[in-house]
Each structure stands twice: as structure tokens, then as C-alpha cells.
mmCIF file of C-alpha atoms and ligand atoms in Angstrom:
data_model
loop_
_atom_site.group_PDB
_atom_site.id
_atom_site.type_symbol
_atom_site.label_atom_id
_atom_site.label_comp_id
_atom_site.label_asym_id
_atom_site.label_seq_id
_atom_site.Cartn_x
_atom_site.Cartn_y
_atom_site.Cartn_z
ATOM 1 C CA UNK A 20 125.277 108.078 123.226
ATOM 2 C CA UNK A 21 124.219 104.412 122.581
ATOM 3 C CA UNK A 22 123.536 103.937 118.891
ATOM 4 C CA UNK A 23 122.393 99.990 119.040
ATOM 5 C CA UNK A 24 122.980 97.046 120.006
ATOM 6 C CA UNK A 25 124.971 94.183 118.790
ATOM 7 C CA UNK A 26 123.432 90.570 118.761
ATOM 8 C CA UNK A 27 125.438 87.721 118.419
ATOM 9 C CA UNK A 28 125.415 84.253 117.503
ATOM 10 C CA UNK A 29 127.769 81.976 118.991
ATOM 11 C CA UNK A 30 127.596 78.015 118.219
ATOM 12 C CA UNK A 31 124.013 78.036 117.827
ATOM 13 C CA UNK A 32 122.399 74.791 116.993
ATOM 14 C CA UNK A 33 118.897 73.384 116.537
ATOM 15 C CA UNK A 34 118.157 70.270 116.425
ATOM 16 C CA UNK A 35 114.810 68.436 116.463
ATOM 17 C CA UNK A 36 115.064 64.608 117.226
ATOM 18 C CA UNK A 37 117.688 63.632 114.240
ATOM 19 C CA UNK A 38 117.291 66.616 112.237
ATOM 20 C CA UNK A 39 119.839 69.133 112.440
ATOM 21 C CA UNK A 40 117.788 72.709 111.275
ATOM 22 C CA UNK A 41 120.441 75.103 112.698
ATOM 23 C CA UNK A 42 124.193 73.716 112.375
ATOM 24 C CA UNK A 43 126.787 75.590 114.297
ATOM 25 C CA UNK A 44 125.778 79.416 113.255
ATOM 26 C CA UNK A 45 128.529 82.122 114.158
ATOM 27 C CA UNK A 46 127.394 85.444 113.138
ATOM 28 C CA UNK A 47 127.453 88.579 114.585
ATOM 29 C CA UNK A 48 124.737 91.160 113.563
ATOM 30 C CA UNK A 49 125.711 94.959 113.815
ATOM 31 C CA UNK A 50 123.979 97.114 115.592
ATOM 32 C CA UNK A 51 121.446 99.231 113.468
ATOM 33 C CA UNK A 52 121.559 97.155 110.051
ATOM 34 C CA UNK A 53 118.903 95.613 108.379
ATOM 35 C CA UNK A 54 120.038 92.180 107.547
ATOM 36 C CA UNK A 55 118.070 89.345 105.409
ATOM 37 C CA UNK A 56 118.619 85.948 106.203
ATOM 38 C CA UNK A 57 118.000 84.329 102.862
ATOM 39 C CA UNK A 58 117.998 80.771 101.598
ATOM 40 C CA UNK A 59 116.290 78.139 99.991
ATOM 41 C CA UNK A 60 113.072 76.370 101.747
ATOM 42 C CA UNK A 61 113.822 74.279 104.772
ATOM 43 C CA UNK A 62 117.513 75.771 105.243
ATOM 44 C CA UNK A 63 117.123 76.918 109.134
ATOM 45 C CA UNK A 64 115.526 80.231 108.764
ATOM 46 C CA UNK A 65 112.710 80.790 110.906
ATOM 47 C CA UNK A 66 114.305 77.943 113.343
ATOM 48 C CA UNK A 67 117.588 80.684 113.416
ATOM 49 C CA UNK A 68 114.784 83.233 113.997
ATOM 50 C CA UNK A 69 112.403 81.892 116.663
ATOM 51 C CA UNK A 70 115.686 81.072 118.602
ATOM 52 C CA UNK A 71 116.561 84.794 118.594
ATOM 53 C CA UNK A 72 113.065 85.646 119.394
ATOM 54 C CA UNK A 73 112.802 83.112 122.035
ATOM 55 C CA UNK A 74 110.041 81.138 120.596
ATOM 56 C CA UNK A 75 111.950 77.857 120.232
ATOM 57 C CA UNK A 76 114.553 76.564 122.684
ATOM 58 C CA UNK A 77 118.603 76.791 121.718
ATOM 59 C CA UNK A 78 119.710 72.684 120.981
ATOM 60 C CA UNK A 79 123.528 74.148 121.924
ATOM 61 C CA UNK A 80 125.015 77.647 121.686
ATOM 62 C CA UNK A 81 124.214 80.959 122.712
ATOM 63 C CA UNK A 82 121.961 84.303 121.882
ATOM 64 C CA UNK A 83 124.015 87.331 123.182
ATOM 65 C CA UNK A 84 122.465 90.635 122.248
ATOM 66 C CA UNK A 85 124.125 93.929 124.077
ATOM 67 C CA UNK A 86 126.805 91.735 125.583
ATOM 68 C CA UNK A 87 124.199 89.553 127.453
ATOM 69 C CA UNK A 88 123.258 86.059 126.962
ATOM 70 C CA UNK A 89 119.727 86.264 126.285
ATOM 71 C CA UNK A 90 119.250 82.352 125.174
ATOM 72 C CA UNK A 91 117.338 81.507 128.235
ATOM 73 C CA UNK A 92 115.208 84.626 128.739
ATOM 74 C CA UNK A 93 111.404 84.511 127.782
ATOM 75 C CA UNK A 94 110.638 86.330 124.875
ATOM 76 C CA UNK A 95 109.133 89.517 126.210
ATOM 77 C CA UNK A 96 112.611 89.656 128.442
ATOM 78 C CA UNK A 97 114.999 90.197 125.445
ATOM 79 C CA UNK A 98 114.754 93.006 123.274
ATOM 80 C CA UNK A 99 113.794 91.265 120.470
ATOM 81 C CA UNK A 100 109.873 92.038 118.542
ATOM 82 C CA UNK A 101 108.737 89.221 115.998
ATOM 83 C CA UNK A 102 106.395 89.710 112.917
ATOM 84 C CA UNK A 103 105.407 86.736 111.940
ATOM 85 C CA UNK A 104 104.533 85.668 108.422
ATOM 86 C CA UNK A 105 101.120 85.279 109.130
ATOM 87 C CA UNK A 106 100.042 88.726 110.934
ATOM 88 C CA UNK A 107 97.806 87.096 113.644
ATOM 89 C CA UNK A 108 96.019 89.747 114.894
ATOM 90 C CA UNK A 109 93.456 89.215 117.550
ATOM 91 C CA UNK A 110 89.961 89.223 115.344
ATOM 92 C CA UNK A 111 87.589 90.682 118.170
ATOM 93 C CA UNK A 112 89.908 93.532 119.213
ATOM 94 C CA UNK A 113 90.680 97.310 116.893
ATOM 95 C CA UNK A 114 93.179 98.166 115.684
ATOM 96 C CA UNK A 115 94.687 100.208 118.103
ATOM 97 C CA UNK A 116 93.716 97.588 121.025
ATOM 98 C CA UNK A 117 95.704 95.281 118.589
ATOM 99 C CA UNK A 118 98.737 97.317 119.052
ATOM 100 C CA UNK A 119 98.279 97.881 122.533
ATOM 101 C CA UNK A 120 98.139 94.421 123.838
ATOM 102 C CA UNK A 121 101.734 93.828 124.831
ATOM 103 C CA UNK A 122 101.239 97.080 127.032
ATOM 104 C CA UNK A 123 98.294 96.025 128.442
ATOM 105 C CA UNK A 124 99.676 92.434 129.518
ATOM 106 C CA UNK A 125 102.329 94.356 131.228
ATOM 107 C CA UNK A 126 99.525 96.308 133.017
ATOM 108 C CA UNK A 127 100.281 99.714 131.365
ATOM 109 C CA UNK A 128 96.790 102.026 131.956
ATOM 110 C CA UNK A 129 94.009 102.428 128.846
ATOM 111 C CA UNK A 130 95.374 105.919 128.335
ATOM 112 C CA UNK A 131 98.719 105.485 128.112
ATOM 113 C CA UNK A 132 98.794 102.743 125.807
ATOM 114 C CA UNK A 133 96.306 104.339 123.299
ATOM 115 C CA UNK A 134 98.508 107.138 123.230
ATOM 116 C CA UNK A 135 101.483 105.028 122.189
ATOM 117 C CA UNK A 136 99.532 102.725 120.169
ATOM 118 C CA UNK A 137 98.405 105.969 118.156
ATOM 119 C CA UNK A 138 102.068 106.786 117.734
ATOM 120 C CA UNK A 139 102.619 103.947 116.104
ATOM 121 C CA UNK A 140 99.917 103.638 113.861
ATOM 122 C CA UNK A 141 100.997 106.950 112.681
ATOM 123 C CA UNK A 142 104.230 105.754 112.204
ATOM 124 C CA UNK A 143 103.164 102.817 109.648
ATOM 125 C CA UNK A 144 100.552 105.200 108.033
ATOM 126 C CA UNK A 145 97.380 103.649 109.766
ATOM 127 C CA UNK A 146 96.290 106.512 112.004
ATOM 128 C CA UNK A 147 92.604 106.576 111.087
ATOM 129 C CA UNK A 148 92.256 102.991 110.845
ATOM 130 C CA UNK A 149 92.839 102.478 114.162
ATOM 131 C CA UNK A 150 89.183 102.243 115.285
ATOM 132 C CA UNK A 151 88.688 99.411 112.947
ATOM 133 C CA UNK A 152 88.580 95.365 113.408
ATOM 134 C CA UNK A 153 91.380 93.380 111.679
ATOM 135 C CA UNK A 154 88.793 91.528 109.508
ATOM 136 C CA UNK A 155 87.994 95.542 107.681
ATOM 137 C CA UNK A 156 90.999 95.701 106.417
ATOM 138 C CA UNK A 157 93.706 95.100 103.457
ATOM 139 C CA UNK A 158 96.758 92.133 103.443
ATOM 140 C CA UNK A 159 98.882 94.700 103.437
ATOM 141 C CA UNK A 160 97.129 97.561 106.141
ATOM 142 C CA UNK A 161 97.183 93.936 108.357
ATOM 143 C CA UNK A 162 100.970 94.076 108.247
ATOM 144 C CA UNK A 163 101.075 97.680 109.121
ATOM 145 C CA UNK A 164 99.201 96.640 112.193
ATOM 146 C CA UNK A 165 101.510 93.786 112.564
ATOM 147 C CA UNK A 166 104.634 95.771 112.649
ATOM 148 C CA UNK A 167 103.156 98.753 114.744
ATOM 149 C CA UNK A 168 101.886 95.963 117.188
ATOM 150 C CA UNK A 169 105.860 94.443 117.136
ATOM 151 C CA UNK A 170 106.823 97.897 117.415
ATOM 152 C CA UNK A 171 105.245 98.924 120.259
ATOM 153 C CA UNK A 172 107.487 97.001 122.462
ATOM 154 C CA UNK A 173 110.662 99.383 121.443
ATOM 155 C CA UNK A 174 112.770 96.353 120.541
ATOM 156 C CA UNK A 175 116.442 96.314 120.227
ATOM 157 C CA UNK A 176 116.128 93.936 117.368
ATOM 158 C CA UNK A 177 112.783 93.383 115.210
ATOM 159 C CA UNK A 178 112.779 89.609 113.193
ATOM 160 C CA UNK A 179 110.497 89.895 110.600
ATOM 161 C CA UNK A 180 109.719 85.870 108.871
ATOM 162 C CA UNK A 181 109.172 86.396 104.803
ATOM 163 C CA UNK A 182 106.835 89.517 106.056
ATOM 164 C CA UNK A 183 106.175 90.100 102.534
ATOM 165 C CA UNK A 184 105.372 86.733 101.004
ATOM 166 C CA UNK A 185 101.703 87.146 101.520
ATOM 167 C CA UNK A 186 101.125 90.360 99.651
ATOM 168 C CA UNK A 187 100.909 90.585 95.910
ATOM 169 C CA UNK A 188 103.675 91.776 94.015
ATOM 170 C CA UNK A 189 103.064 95.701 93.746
ATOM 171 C CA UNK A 190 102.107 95.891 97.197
ATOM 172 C CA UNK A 191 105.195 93.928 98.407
ATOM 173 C CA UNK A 192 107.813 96.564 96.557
ATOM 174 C CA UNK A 193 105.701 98.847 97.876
ATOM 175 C CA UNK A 194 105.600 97.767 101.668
ATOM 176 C CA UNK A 195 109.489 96.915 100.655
ATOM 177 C CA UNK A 196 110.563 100.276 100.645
ATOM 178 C CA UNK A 197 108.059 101.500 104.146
ATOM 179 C CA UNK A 198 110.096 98.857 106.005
ATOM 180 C CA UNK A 199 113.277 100.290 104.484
ATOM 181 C CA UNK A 200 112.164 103.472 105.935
ATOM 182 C CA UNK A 201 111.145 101.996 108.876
ATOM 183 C CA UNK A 202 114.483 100.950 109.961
ATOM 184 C CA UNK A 203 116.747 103.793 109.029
ATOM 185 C CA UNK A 204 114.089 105.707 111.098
ATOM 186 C CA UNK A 205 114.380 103.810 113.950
ATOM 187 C CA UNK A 206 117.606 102.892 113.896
ATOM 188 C CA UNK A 207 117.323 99.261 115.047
ATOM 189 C CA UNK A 208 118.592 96.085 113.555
ATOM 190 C CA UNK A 209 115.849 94.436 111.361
ATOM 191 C CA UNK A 210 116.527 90.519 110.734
ATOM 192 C CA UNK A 211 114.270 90.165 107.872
ATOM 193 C CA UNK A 212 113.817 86.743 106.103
ATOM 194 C CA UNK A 213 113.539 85.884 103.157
ATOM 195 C CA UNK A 214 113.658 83.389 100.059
ATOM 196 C CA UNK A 215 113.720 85.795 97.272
ATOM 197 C CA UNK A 216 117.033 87.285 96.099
ATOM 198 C CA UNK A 217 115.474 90.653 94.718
ATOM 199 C CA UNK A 218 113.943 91.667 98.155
ATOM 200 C CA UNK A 219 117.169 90.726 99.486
ATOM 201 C CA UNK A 220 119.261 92.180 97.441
ATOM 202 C CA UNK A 221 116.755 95.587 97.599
ATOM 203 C CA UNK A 222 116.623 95.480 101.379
ATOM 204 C CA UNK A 223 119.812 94.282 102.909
ATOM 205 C CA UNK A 224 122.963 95.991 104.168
ATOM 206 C CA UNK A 225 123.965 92.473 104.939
ATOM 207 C CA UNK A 226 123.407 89.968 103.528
ATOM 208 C CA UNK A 227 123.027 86.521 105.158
ATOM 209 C CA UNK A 228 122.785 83.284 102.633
ATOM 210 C CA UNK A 229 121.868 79.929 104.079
ATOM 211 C CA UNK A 230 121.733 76.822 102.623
ATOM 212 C CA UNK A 231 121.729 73.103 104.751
ATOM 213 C CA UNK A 232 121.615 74.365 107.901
ATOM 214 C CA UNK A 233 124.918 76.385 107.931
ATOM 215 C CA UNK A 234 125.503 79.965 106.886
ATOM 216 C CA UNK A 235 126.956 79.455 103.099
ATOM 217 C CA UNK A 236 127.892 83.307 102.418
ATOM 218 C CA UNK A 237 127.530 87.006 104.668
ATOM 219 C CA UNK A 238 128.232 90.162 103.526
ATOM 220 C CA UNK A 239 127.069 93.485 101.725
ATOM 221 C CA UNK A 240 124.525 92.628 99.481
ATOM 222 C CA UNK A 241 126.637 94.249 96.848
ATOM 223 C CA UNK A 242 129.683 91.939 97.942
ATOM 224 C CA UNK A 243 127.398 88.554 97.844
ATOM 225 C CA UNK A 244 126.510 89.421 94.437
ATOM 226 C CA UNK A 245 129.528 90.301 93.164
ATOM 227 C CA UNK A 246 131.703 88.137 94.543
ATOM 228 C CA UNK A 247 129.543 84.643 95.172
ATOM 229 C CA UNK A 248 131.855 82.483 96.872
ATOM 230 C CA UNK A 249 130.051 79.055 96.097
ATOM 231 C CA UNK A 250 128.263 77.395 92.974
ATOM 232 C CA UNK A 251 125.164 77.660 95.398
ATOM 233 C CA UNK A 252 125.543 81.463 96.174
ATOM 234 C CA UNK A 253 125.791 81.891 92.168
ATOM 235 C CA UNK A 254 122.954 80.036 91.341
ATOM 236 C CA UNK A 255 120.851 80.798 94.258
ATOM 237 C CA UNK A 256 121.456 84.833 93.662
ATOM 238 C CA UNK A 257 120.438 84.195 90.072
ATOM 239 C CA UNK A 258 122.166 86.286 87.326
ATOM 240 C CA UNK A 259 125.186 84.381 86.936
ATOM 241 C CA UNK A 260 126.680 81.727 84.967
ATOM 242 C CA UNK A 261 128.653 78.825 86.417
ATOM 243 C CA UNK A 262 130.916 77.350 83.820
ATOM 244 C CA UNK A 263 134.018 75.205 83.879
ATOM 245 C CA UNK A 264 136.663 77.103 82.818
ATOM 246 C CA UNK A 265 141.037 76.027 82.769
ATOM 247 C CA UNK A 266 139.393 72.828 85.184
ATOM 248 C CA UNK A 267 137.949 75.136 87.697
ATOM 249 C CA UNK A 268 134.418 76.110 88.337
ATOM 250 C CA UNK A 269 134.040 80.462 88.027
ATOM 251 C CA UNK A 270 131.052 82.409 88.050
ATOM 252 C CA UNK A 271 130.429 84.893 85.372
ATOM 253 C CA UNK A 272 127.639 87.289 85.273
ATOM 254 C CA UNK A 273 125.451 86.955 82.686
ATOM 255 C CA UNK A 274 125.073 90.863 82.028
ATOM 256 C CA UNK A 275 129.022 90.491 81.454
ATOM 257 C CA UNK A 276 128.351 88.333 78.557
ATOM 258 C CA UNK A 277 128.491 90.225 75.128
ATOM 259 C CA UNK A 278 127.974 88.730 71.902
ATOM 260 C CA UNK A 279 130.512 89.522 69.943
ATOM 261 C CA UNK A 280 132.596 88.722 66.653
ATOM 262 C CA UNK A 281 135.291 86.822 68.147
ATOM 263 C CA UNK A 282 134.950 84.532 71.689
ATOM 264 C CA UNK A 283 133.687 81.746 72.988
ATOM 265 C CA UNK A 284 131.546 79.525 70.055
ATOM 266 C CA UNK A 285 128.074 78.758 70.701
ATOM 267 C CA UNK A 286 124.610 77.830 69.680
ATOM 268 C CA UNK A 287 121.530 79.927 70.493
ATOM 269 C CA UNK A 288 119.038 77.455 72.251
ATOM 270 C CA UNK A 289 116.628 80.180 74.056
ATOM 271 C CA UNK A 290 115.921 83.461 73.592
ATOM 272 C CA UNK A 291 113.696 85.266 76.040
ATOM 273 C CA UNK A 292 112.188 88.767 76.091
ATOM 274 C CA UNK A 293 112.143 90.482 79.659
ATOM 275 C CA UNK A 294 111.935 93.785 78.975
ATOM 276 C CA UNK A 295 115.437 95.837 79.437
ATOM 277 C CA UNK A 296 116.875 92.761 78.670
ATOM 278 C CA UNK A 297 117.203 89.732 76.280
ATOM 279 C CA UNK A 298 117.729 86.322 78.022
ATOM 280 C CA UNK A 299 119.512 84.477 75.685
ATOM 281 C CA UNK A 300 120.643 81.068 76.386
ATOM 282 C CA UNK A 301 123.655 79.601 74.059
ATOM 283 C CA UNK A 302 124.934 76.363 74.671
ATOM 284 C CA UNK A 303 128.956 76.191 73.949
ATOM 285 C CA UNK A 304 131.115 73.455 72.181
ATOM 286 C CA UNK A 305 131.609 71.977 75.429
ATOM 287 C CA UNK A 306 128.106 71.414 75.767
ATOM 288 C CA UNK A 307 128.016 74.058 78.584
ATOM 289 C CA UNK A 308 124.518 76.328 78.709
ATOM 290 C CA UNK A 309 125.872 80.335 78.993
ATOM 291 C CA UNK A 310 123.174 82.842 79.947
ATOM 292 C CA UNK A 311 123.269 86.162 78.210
ATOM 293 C CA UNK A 312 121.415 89.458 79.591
ATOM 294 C CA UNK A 313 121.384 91.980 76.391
ATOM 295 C CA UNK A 314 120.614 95.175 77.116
ATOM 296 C CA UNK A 315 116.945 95.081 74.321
ATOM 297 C CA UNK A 316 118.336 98.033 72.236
ATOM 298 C CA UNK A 317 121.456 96.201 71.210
ATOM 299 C CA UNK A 318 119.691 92.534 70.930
ATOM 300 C CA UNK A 319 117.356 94.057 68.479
ATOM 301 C CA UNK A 320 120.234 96.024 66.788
ATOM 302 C CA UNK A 321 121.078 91.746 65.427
ATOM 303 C CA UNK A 322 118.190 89.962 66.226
ATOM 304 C CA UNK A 323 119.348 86.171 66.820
ATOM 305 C CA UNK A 324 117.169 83.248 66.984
ATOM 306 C CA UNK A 325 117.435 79.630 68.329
ATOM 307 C CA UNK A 326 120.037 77.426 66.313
ATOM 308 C CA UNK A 327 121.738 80.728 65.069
ATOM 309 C CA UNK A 328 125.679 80.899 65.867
ATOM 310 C CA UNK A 329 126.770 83.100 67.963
ATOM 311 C CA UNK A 330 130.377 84.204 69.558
ATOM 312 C CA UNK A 331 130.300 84.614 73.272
ATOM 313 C CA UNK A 332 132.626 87.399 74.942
ATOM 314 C CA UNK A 333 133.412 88.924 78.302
ATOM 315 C CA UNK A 334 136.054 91.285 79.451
ATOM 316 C CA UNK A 335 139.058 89.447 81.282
ATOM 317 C CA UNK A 336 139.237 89.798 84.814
ATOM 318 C CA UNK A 337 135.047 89.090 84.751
ATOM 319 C CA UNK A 338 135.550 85.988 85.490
ATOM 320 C CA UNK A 339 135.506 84.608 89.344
ATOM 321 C CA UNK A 340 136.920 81.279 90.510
ATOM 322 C CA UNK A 341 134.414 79.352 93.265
ATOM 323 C CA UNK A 342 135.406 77.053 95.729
ATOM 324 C CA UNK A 343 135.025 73.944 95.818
HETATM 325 P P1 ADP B 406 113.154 77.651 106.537
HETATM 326 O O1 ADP B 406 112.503 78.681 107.373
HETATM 327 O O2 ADP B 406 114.475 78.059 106.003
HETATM 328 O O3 ADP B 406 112.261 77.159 105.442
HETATM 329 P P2 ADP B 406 112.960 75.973 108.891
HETATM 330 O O4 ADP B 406 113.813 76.596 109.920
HETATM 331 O O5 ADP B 406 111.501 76.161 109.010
HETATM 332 O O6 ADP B 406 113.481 76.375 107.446
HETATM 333 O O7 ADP B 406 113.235 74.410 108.886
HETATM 334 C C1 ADP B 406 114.545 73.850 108.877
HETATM 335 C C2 ADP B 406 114.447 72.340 109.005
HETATM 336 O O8 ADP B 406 113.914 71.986 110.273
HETATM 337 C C3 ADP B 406 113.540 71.687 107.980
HETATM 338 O O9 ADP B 406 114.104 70.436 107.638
HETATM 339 C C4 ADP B 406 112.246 71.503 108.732
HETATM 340 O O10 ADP B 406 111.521 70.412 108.222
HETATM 341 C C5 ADP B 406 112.724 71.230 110.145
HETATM 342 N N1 ADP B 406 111.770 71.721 111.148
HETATM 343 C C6 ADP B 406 111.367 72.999 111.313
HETATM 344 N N2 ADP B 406 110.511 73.104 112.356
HETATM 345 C C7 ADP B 406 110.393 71.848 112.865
HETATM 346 C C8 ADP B 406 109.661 71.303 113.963
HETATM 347 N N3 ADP B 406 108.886 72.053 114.765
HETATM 348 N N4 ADP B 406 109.781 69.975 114.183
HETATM 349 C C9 ADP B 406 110.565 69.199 113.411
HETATM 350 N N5 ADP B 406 111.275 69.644 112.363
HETATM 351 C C10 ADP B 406 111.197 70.954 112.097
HETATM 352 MG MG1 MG B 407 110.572 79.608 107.123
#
């Protein structure tokens, strides 16, 4: 039995006039993984993700999902569902009629399509709202709508643009974990964008990190994390420090950092309270700032303050060289 569908990226390029948005992308996505595409603002995302859906042309390279070159094909043709970042649902139709509407342009009867229409609102949890216009309901029973409405189409591959950006933060953990759900359910490949590390990281079986048009890093999440291979994947991910060290640049994470009698010398310069943790920012001899996560109990165990001095240690082997 078939268990997905691979979709591959081969060359592909956008450009638009002299701007490059899409450089050369090789990538292949597994079948049945939900990937984020993650990056920094005006790195190539959605223009990597309307070319897979089909809603913006291919500048050079190719789309291949199941072994066939889908770069040409409208987007209805390929396989591929889009939820867009805004949920654009048609104001004057319900809910269900909403969800319907791909059926219906493809000239599927009333019956039939409110059948499968109810399916799917049952899936996302919006069964009895299905009667209702978009404008009676929530941000985030809108995106339910959205992704039964994407859904409906039985996609090979659904590409979901920052889906969560809109929604306030409870809601979007929330919503997090139904898409989560979603896809192991289905068993499809989600392509989920995204410019926040934490959904990434809470999301993502791979991980894909852009940055200037190019893919920088992909991997595990866990992998990307753990083993940032640039000074931009360490930074961008957030939680590490990047600090000269024998002439080369290595990442260190900053809940790896212990204060400690003996190490590295330092100056407190920050101290932040976050809950489970202490930030505390030190900045060494060498005029380097280090970023400390303290578990709370053991901060408060020696409470430092800015200006104190403090000795900054990490087991060996912590440490992780970047390239260049
Ligand atoms: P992201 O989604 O990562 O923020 P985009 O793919 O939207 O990035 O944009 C990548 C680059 O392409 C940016 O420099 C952006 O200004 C440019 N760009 C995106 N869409 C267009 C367009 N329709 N016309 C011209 N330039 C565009
Ligand atoms: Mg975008």
C-alpha cells in the first residue's frame, strides 16, 4: 500500500525582474512529514510555497511530487491544497458551502458535497457551525474553515503560509497542536511556514531554515537545534551563544552555561527573569556578551546582580565549531 508521496525540489528558482526570491532550492520533502520552512522576513518563503502550490510561475527548475513534474500544471491539477495566511473565505456563503466550493467548481452534486464538507468540518471540530456565515465566527474557528475548505480537495501535500500568525498567542499553541493532529491523522506531508522558531521547533519533523534566498540548514528539528551549522542558524534558532573561541566561531547553548567557581571570567551586565529560567547576560574579558539560562531555583540559590563577577562554565565537548 501507498503511504505518501514524495515532492521534490530540483533547481528551483524565482526570480522577479532583478530580484532573486528563490535561489537554486534542492530539497526533497518525505512523504508524510510535516515540515516548516522557517526563516527570517523576505527570505523566499511563500515565493518557495506558491511555486509548489502553483500560484506563481517556476523562474528555472522543477516541482516533482510522486515522480511527476508538476511545475507546469494548474493548481487544482497537482495534489497540492494551500491555506493561506489570510483565510479568505467567501463572506456571502456558510460554512459548509465554504468548504464545498472546490467540489462544486468541479461540478460535484449539492448532496454529495455537503456530505463531505460535513466530514470535514467534523474533522477540524466545526460540525455545528457549519450553517453559519464566515463573518459569525472566531480568528481561529475561520482557520478551521480554512483548513477543512483546503482539505476537502484530499491533497497529497497541504502548504500552510504562517497559518498561525493571525491568532493570539493561546489560541495559536492551541490550534498548534490540532494541526499536529491533523497531519499524523491524515498522513500527508504538511509544508507549514513559518518565522517563529518555537512553532517550528514544536511542529516540525523537519526542519527547513532559510535565509537569502537559499536553504541555510534542513534537518530534524532536534538536529537543527543541536547542531546549528551557521552563525545564522544559531542566532536565528535563539538559545545559543556564538563566541570566538581558539580563533574559530562555536555555538554554545546558553542552558549549557553554568556559573560556577572556576571558568571563563565575566561581568554580569543583564539579568532577566523568565520564569523557569534566569537570562543572565555576562560580558567576558574579551569583551564577548555570553547568555546564561539558569534553571530559577539555582539562580536564586546566589542571587547575582549587574556589575557582580561571575565565573562562566560549560562541560567540554558543549562546545560546536560553525562554518564559516
Ligand atoms: P518571505 O515569505 O520569506 O517573507 P517572500 O517569498 O514573500 O519572502 O519574498 C522573497 C523576496 O521576493 C523579497 O525580497 C520580496 O520583496 C520579493 N517578492 C516577493 N513577492 C514579490 C512580487 N510579487 N514581486 C516582486 N518581488 C517580490
Ligand atoms: Mg511570507
Amino acid at each position: 500500500m501507498r503511504t505518501g508521496y514524495d515532492l521534490e525540489l530540483v533547481h528551483l528558482t524565482k526570480r522577479y525582474g532583478d530580484t532573486v526570491a528563490v535561489r537554486d532550492l534542492n530539497y526533497v520533502f518525505s512523504a508524510g512529514s510535516y515540515v516548516c520552512l522557517l526563516g527570517p522576513s523576505g527570505c523566499g518563503k511563500s515565493s518557495t510555497l506558491r511555486m509548489i502550490a502553483g500560484h506563481e510561475s517556476v523562474s528555472d527548475g522543477s516541482i516533482v511530487l510522486d515522480g511527476q513534474d508538476v511545475s507546469y500544471l494548474p493548481p487544482a491539477k497537482r495534489g497540492t491544497a494551500m491555506m493561506f495566511q489570510s483565510y479568505a473565505l467567501f463572506p456571502h456563503l456558510t460554512v459548509r458551502d465554504n468548504v464545498g466550493f472546490s467540489l462544486r467548481m468541479k461540478g460535484v452534486d449539492k448532496p454529495t458535497r455537503d456530505a463531505k464538507a460535513n466530514e470535514l468540518l467534523e474533522l477540524v471540530d466545526m460540525g455545528e457551525y457549519a450553517d453559519r456565515l464566515p463573518a459569525q465566527l472566531s480568528g481561529g474557528q475561520q482557520q478551521r474553515v480554512a483548513l477543512a475548505r483546503a482539505l476537502i480537495t484530499e491533497p497529497k501535500v497541504l502548504l500552510l503560509d504562517e497559518p498561525l500568525s493571525a491568532l493570539d498567542p493561546f489560541l495559536r499553541v492551541r490550534m498548534r497542536s490540532e494541526l499536529k493532529r491533523l497531519q499524523r491523522e491524515l498522513g500527508i506531508t504538511f509544508i507549514h511556514v513559518t518565522h517563529g522558531q518555537d512553532e517550528a521547533l514544536a511542529l516540525a519533523d523537519q526542519m527547513v531554515v532559510m535565509n537569502n534566498a537559499v536553504i541555510e540548514q534542513a534537518g530534524p528539528a532536534r538536529e537543527v537545534f543541536n547542531a546549528p551549522r551557521t552563525e545564522f542558524v544559531a542566532r536565528f534558532m535563539g538559545g545559543h551563544n556564538v563566541i570566538s573561541f581558539n580563533g574559530a566561531k562555536v555555538a554554545l547553548r546558553a542552558d549549557e552555561v553554568r556559573l560556577g567557581a572556576t571558568g571563563l571570567a565575566a561581568t554580569v551586565a543583564g539579568v532577566e527573569y523568565q520564569g523557569a529560567h534566569v537570562a543572565l547576560t555576562a560580558m567576558t574579558e574579551a569583551g564577548e556578551e555570553v547568555l546564561a539560562l539558569v534553571p530559577e531555583a539555582k539562580f536564586f540559590n546566589s542571587p547575582k546582580n549587574p556589575g557582580d563577577a561571575v565565573n562562566l562554565a560549560w562541560d567540554e565537548g558543549r562546545l560546536h565549531r560553525l562554518q564559516a
